[in-house]
Tab-separated table of C-alpha atoms in Angstrom:
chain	number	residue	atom	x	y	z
A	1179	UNK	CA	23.194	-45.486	-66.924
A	1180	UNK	CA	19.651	-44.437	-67.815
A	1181	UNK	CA	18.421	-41.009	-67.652
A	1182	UNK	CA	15.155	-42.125	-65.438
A	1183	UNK	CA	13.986	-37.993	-65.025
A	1184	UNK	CA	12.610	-38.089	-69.201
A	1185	UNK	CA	10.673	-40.803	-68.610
A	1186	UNK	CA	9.044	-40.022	-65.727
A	1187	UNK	CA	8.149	-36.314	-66.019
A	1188	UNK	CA	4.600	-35.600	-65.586
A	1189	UNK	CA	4.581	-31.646	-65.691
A	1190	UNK	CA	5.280	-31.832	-69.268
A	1191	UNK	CA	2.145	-31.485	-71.780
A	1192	UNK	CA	1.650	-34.397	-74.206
A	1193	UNK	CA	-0.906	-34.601	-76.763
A	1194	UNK	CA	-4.303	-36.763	-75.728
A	1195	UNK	CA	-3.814	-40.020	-76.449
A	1196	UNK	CA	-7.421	-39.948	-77.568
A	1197	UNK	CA	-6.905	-37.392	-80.738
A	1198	UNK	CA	-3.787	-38.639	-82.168
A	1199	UNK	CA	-2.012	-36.580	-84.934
A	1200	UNK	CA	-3.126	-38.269	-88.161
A	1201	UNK	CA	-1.761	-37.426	-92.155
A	1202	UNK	CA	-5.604	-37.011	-92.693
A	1203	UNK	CA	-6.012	-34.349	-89.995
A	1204	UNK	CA	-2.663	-32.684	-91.385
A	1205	UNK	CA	-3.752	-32.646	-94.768
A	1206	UNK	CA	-7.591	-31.501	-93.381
A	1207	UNK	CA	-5.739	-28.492	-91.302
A	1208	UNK	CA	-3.722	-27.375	-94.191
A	1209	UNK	CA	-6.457	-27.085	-96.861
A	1210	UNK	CA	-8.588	-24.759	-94.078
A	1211	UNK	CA	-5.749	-22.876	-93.519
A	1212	UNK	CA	-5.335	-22.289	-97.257
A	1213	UNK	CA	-9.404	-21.337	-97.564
A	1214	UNK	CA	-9.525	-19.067	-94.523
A	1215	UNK	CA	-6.216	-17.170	-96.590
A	1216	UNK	CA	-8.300	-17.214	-99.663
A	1217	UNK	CA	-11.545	-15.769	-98.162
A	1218	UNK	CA	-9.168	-13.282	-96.428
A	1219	UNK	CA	-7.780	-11.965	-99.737
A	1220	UNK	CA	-12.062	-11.585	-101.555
A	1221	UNK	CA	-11.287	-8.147	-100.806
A	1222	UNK	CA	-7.981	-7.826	-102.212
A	1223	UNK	CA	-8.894	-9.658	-105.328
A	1224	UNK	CA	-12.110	-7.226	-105.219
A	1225	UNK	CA	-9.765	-4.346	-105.810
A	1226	UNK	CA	-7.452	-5.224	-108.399
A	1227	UNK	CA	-11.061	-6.434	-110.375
A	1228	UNK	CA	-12.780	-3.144	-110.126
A	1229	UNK	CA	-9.545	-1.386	-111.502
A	1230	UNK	CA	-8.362	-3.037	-113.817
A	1231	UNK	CA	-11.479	-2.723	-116.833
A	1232	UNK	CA	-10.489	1.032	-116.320
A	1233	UNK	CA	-8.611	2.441	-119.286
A	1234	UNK	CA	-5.190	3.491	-118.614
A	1235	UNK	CA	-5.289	3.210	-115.010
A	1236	UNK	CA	-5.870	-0.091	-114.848
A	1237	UNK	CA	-3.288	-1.647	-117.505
A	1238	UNK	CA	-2.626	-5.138	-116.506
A	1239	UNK	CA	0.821	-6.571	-117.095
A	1240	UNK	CA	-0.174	-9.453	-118.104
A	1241	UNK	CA	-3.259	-11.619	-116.727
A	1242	UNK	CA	-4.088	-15.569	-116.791
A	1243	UNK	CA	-6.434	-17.504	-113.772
A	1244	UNK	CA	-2.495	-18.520	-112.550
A	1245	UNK	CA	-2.053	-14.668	-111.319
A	1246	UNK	CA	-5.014	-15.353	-108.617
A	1247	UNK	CA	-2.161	-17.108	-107.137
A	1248	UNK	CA	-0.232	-14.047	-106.140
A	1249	UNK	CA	-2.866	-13.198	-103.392
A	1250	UNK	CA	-1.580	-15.980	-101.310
A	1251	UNK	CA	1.712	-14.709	-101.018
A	1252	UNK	CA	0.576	-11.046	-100.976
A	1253	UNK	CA	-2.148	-11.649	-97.956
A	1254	UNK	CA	0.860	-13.291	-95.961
A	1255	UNK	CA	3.026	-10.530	-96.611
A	1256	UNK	CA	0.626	-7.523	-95.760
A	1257	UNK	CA	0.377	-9.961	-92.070
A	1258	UNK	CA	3.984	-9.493	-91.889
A	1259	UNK	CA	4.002	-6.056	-92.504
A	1260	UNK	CA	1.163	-5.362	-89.742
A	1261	UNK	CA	2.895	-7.696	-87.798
A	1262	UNK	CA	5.947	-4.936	-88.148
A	1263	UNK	CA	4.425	-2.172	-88.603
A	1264	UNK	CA	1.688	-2.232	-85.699
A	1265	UNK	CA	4.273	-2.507	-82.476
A	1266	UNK	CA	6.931	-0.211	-84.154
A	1267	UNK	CA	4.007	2.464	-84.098
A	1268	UNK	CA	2.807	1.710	-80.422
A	1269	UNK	CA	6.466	2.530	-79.643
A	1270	UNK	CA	6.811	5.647	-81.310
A	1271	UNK	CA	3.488	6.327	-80.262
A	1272	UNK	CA	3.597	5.373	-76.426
A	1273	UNK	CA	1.673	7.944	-74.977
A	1274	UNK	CA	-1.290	7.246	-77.112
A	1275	UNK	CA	-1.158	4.546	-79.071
A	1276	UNK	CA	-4.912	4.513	-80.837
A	1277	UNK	CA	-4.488	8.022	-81.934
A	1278	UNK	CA	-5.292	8.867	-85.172
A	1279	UNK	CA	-2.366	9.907	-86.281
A	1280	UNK	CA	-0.953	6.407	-84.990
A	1281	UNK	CA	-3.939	4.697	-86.720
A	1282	UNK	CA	-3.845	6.581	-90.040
A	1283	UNK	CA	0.658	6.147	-90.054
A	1284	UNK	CA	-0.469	2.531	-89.558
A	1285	UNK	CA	-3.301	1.968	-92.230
A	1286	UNK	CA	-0.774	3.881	-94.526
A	1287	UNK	CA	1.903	1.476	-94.216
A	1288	UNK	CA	-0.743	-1.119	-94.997
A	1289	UNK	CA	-1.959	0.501	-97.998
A	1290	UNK	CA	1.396	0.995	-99.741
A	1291	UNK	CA	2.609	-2.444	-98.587
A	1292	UNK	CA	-0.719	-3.540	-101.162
A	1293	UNK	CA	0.401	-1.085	-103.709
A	1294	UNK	CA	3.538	-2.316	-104.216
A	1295	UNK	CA	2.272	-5.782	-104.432
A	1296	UNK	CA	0.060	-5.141	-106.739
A	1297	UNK	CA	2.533	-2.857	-108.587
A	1298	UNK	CA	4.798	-6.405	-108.083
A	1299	UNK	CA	2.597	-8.484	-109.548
A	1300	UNK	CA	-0.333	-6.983	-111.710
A	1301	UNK	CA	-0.300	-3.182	-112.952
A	1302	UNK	CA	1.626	-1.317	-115.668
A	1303	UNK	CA	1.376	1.671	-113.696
A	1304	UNK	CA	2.168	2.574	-110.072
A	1305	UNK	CA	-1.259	4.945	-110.081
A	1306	UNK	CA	-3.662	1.806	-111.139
A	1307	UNK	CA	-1.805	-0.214	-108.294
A	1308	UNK	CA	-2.170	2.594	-105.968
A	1309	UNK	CA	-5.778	3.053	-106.925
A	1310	UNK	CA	-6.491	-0.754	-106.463
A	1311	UNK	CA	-5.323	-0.808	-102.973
A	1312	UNK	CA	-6.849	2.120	-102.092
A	1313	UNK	CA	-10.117	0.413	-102.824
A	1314	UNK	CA	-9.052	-2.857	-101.581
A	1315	UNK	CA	-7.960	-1.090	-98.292
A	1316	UNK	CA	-11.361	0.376	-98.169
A	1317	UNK	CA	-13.023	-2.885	-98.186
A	1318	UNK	CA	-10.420	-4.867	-96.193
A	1319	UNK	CA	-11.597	-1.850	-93.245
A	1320	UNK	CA	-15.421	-2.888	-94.365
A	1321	UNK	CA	-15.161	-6.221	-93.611
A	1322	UNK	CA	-13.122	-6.318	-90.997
A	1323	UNK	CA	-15.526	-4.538	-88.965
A	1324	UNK	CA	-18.260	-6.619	-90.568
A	1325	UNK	CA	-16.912	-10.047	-89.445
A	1326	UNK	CA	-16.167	-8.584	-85.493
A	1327	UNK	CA	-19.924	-7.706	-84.945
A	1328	UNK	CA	-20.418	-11.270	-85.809
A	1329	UNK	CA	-18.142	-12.769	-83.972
A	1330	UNK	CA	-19.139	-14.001	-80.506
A	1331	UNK	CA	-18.019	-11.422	-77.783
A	1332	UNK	CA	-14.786	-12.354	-75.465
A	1333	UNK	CA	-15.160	-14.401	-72.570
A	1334	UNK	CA	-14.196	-11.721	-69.901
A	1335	UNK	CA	-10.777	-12.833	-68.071
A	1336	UNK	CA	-10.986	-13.343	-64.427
A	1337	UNK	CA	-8.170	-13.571	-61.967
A	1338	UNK	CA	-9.220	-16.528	-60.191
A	1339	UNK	CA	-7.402	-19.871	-60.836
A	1340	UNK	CA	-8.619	-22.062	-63.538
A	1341	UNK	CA	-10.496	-25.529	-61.972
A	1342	UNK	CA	-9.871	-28.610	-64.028
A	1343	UNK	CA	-11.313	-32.373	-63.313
A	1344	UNK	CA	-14.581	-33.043	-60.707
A	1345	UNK	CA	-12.762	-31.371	-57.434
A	1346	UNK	CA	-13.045	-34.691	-55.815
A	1347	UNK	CA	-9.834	-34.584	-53.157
């Protein structure tokens, strides 16, 4: 007995025939992915540079070009953390979710997320790693606003059906 209904089924999505999956488009995909993480971290590794020449505050545990490594990890897990952090405070915050006390409980949770990171990874003391991410915080908010007036605006969303193909019947 064959099971005729896999074969057959149109309604399911399959990839184009004419863009195949290839290792070089895998191994392409991955190495962007890893960049855009990279230029997303400029300004945490901003931060933890300005600090740490300060005396005291900025006490490094320990620092070789290996350490730049950290960010990686540390820009995935502050994603995680807003990935958290942002719904659990639109809950609590249901009435008004873009308050500012909703906004500034959120950006808080962001900013000691960093600290302990860099606490984690880089500084001797908690008030150098607090310091850091303040300032790497700060110019996280900079550029984050920087890099939505350049981006192109949002197609608006319309409620009428979406045509595909010439409309030849």
């Amino acid at each position: 007995m064959t099971f005729q209904g896999i074969r057959n089924q149109k309604s399911m999505p399959s990839r184009s025939k004419d863009q195949p999956i290839t290792p070089w488009g895998v191994f392409v995909m991955f190495w962007l992915l890893l960049a855009a993480i990279v230029a997303s971290s400029i300004p945490m590794m901003l931060g933890v540079a300005i600090t740490a020449p300060i005396p005291w505050l900025g006490e490094l545990k320990s620092f070789t070009p290996w350490h730049i490594f950290h960010f990686l990890w540390m820009y995935l897990i502050l994603w995680c953390t807003g990935a958290v952090s942002e719904p659990t405070i639109k809950y609590f915050f249901s009435a008004n979710p873009d308050s500012r006390l909703a906004q500034f409980i959120d950006d808080s949770i962001s900013c000691l997320a960093i600290a302990l990171m860099y606490y984690i990874a880089f500084f001797q003391h908690p008030l150098g790693a607090i310091f850091a991410a303040t300032i790497s915080f700060l110019l996280m908010k900079i550029y984050v606003e920087w890099s939505e007036k350049r981006s192109p605006p949002d197609e608006p969303e319309s409620d009428e059906p979406e045509t595909t193909g010439t409309g030849d019947s």
